[in-house]
Short mmCIF file of C-alpha atoms in Angstrom, two decimals:
data_model
loop_
_atom_site.label_atom_id
_atom_site.label_comp_id
_atom_site.label_asym_id
_atom_site.label_seq_id
_atom_site.Cartn_x
_atom_site.Cartn_y
_atom_site.Cartn_z
CA MET P 536 103.32 34.72 58.07
CA PHE P 537 102.51 37.78 60.19
CA GLU P 538 100.09 37.22 63.05
CA LEU P 539 98.11 40.21 64.22
CA GLY P 540 98.50 40.73 67.95
CA THR P 541 101.67 38.65 68.28
CA ASP P 542 104.52 40.55 69.86
CA GLY P 543 107.81 39.05 70.89
CA PRO P 544 109.06 35.47 70.97
CA SER P 545 106.73 32.71 72.11
CA VAL P 546 109.48 30.13 72.72
CA ILE P 547 113.10 30.85 73.66
CA VAL P 548 115.67 28.05 73.64
CA ALA P 549 118.72 28.49 75.86
CA GLY P 550 121.60 26.05 75.43
CA LEU P 551 123.36 24.98 78.62
CA ASP P 552 126.57 23.10 79.28
CA GLY P 553 127.15 24.04 82.91
CA SER P 554 129.79 26.67 82.18
CA PRO P 555 129.52 30.14 83.73
CA SER P 556 128.98 31.59 80.24
CA SER P 557 126.05 29.25 79.53
CA MET P 558 124.51 29.99 82.92
CA ARG P 559 124.71 33.75 82.23
CA ALA P 560 123.09 33.16 78.84
CA ALA P 561 120.32 31.13 80.51
CA ALA P 562 119.76 33.94 83.04
CA TYR P 563 119.52 36.44 80.17
CA ALA P 564 117.05 34.15 78.36
CA ALA P 565 115.02 33.77 81.57
CA GLY P 566 114.75 37.53 81.94
CA LEU P 567 113.71 37.85 78.30
CA ALA P 568 111.14 35.07 78.72
CA ARG P 569 109.74 36.72 81.85
CA ARG P 570 109.44 40.14 80.19
CA GLN P 571 107.94 38.74 76.98
CA GLY P 572 105.71 36.11 78.55
CA SER P 573 107.56 33.42 76.57
CA MET P 574 108.15 29.74 77.24
CA LEU P 575 111.80 29.14 78.16
CA ALA P 576 113.22 25.81 77.00
CA LEU P 577 116.56 25.06 78.66
CA VAL P 578 118.49 22.49 76.60
CA TYR P 579 121.51 20.46 77.71
CA ILE P 580 123.01 18.17 75.08
CA GLN P 581 125.04 15.41 76.70
CA PRO P 582 128.37 14.70 74.99
CA MET P 583 128.49 11.19 73.59
CA GLY P 584 131.40 8.82 74.20
CA THR P 585 132.59 7.88 70.73
CA MET P 586 136.31 7.56 71.33
CA GLY P 587 138.08 4.85 73.24
CA GLY P 588 136.69 1.53 74.36
CA ALA P 589 133.21 0.62 75.43
CA ASP P 590 134.05 1.31 79.08
CA VAL P 591 135.05 4.89 78.23
CA GLY P 592 131.82 5.43 76.29
CA VAL P 593 129.71 4.12 79.16
CA ALA P 594 131.55 6.36 81.62
CA ILE P 595 131.05 9.44 79.42
CA ASN P 596 127.36 8.66 78.95
CA GLN P 597 126.90 8.19 82.72
CA ALA P 598 128.70 11.48 83.38
CA GLY P 599 126.40 13.19 80.87
CA HIS P 600 123.31 11.93 82.71
CA GLU P 601 124.76 13.10 86.04
CA VAL P 602 125.55 16.58 84.66
CA ALA P 603 122.02 16.81 83.22
CA ALA P 604 120.47 15.89 86.57
CA ASP P 605 122.70 18.39 88.39
CA LEU P 606 121.88 21.18 85.93
CA GLU P 607 118.16 20.53 86.27
CA ARG P 608 118.49 20.57 90.08
CA GLN P 609 120.41 23.88 89.96
CA ILE P 610 117.81 25.42 87.65
CA ARG P 611 114.92 24.29 89.86
CA GLU P 612 116.64 25.71 92.95
CA GLY P 613 117.34 28.99 91.19
CA VAL P 614 113.76 29.33 90.01
CA ASP P 615 112.37 28.40 93.43
CA GLN P 616 114.62 30.91 95.22
CA GLY P 617 114.01 33.76 92.79
CA SER P 618 111.16 36.18 93.32
CA HIS P 619 110.24 35.85 89.64
CA GLY P 620 110.00 32.05 89.66
CA PRO P 621 106.25 31.59 89.17
CA SER P 622 106.17 34.17 86.37
CA ILE P 623 108.54 32.14 84.15
CA ARG P 624 107.18 29.16 82.23
CA TRP P 625 110.09 26.82 81.57
CA GLU P 626 111.01 23.30 80.57
CA PHE P 627 114.26 21.37 80.79
CA HIS P 628 115.27 19.17 77.86
CA THR P 629 118.26 16.88 77.63
CA ALA P 630 119.49 14.36 75.08
CA PRO P 631 122.79 12.81 74.08
CA GLY P 632 124.52 14.01 70.93
CA ASP P 633 126.33 16.86 69.23
CA ALA P 634 125.60 20.24 70.84
CA TYR P 635 124.96 22.05 67.55
CA ALA P 636 122.70 19.37 66.09
CA GLY P 637 120.86 18.91 69.38
CA ILE P 638 120.13 22.60 69.82
CA VAL P 639 118.95 22.88 66.21
CA GLU P 640 116.71 19.81 66.61
CA HIS P 641 115.15 21.15 69.81
CA ALA P 642 114.69 24.65 68.37
CA ASP P 643 112.97 23.22 65.28
CA ARG P 644 110.77 20.82 67.27
CA LEU P 645 109.73 23.50 69.76
CA LYS P 646 109.31 26.13 67.00
CA ALA P 647 111.64 28.48 68.86
CA ASP P 648 111.67 32.15 67.97
CA ALA P 649 115.04 32.77 69.62
CA VAL P 650 118.11 30.75 70.59
CA VAL P 651 120.43 32.04 73.32
CA ILE P 652 123.76 30.44 74.15
CA GLY P 653 126.90 31.58 75.89
CA ALA P 654 130.31 32.14 74.39
CA SER P 655 132.56 29.13 74.24
CA GLU P 656 135.18 29.02 76.95
CA LYS P 657 137.35 26.49 75.12
CA ALA P 658 140.45 27.81 73.37
CA GLY P 659 140.07 25.50 70.35
CA HIS P 660 136.62 26.85 69.59
CA ARG P 661 138.04 30.28 68.93
CA ILE P 662 139.92 28.75 65.97
CA LEU P 663 137.63 25.93 64.82
CA GLY P 664 134.32 27.64 65.59
CA SER P 665 131.95 27.37 68.51
CA VAL P 666 128.35 26.22 68.58
CA ALA P 667 127.25 29.89 68.57
CA VAL P 668 129.32 30.66 65.47
CA ARG P 669 128.01 27.55 63.72
CA LEU P 670 124.40 28.51 64.52
CA VAL P 671 124.85 32.04 63.19
CA LYS P 672 126.71 30.90 60.06
CA ALA P 673 124.01 28.35 59.30
CA GLY P 674 121.36 31.05 59.67
CA ARG P 675 119.71 29.05 62.44
CA ALA P 676 119.61 31.91 64.90
CA GLY P 677 118.11 35.32 64.26
CA ARG P 678 120.07 36.51 67.26
CA ALA P 679 122.77 34.80 69.22
CA ALA P 680 123.71 36.18 72.59
CA VAL P 681 127.39 35.53 72.83
CA GLY P 682 128.53 36.98 76.11
CA PRO P 683 131.91 37.26 77.80
#
């Protein structure tokens, strides 16, 4: 339904995985959020340890928590050091699971108007399909920023 006086996205979800491509996508989303006055929701979905023994799963889950904490620290430092920091409203969300399903769940729950993620840097994703391709094919993203 059209809302009179509403212009631009109110919530932008940016998917992060720590790769340079995802960080560029997050920077793009931050600029868009700043210009549009949108809430920026940065989402990191921690890979789950499903293969191997219990020890392997625990190690993968622990690594996921450590990566999430490091990403949040990097984001906070970047926002604090930037001259535009106070003008961007943002939140950091993290959860274990599948990246595609996690981003979709967060976008739905937050009622996101846009989803921005970086291009996959893994060779297998070019053949089997990346999270960005899956989002676009499923019609879950009006726009997907898939950068170099």
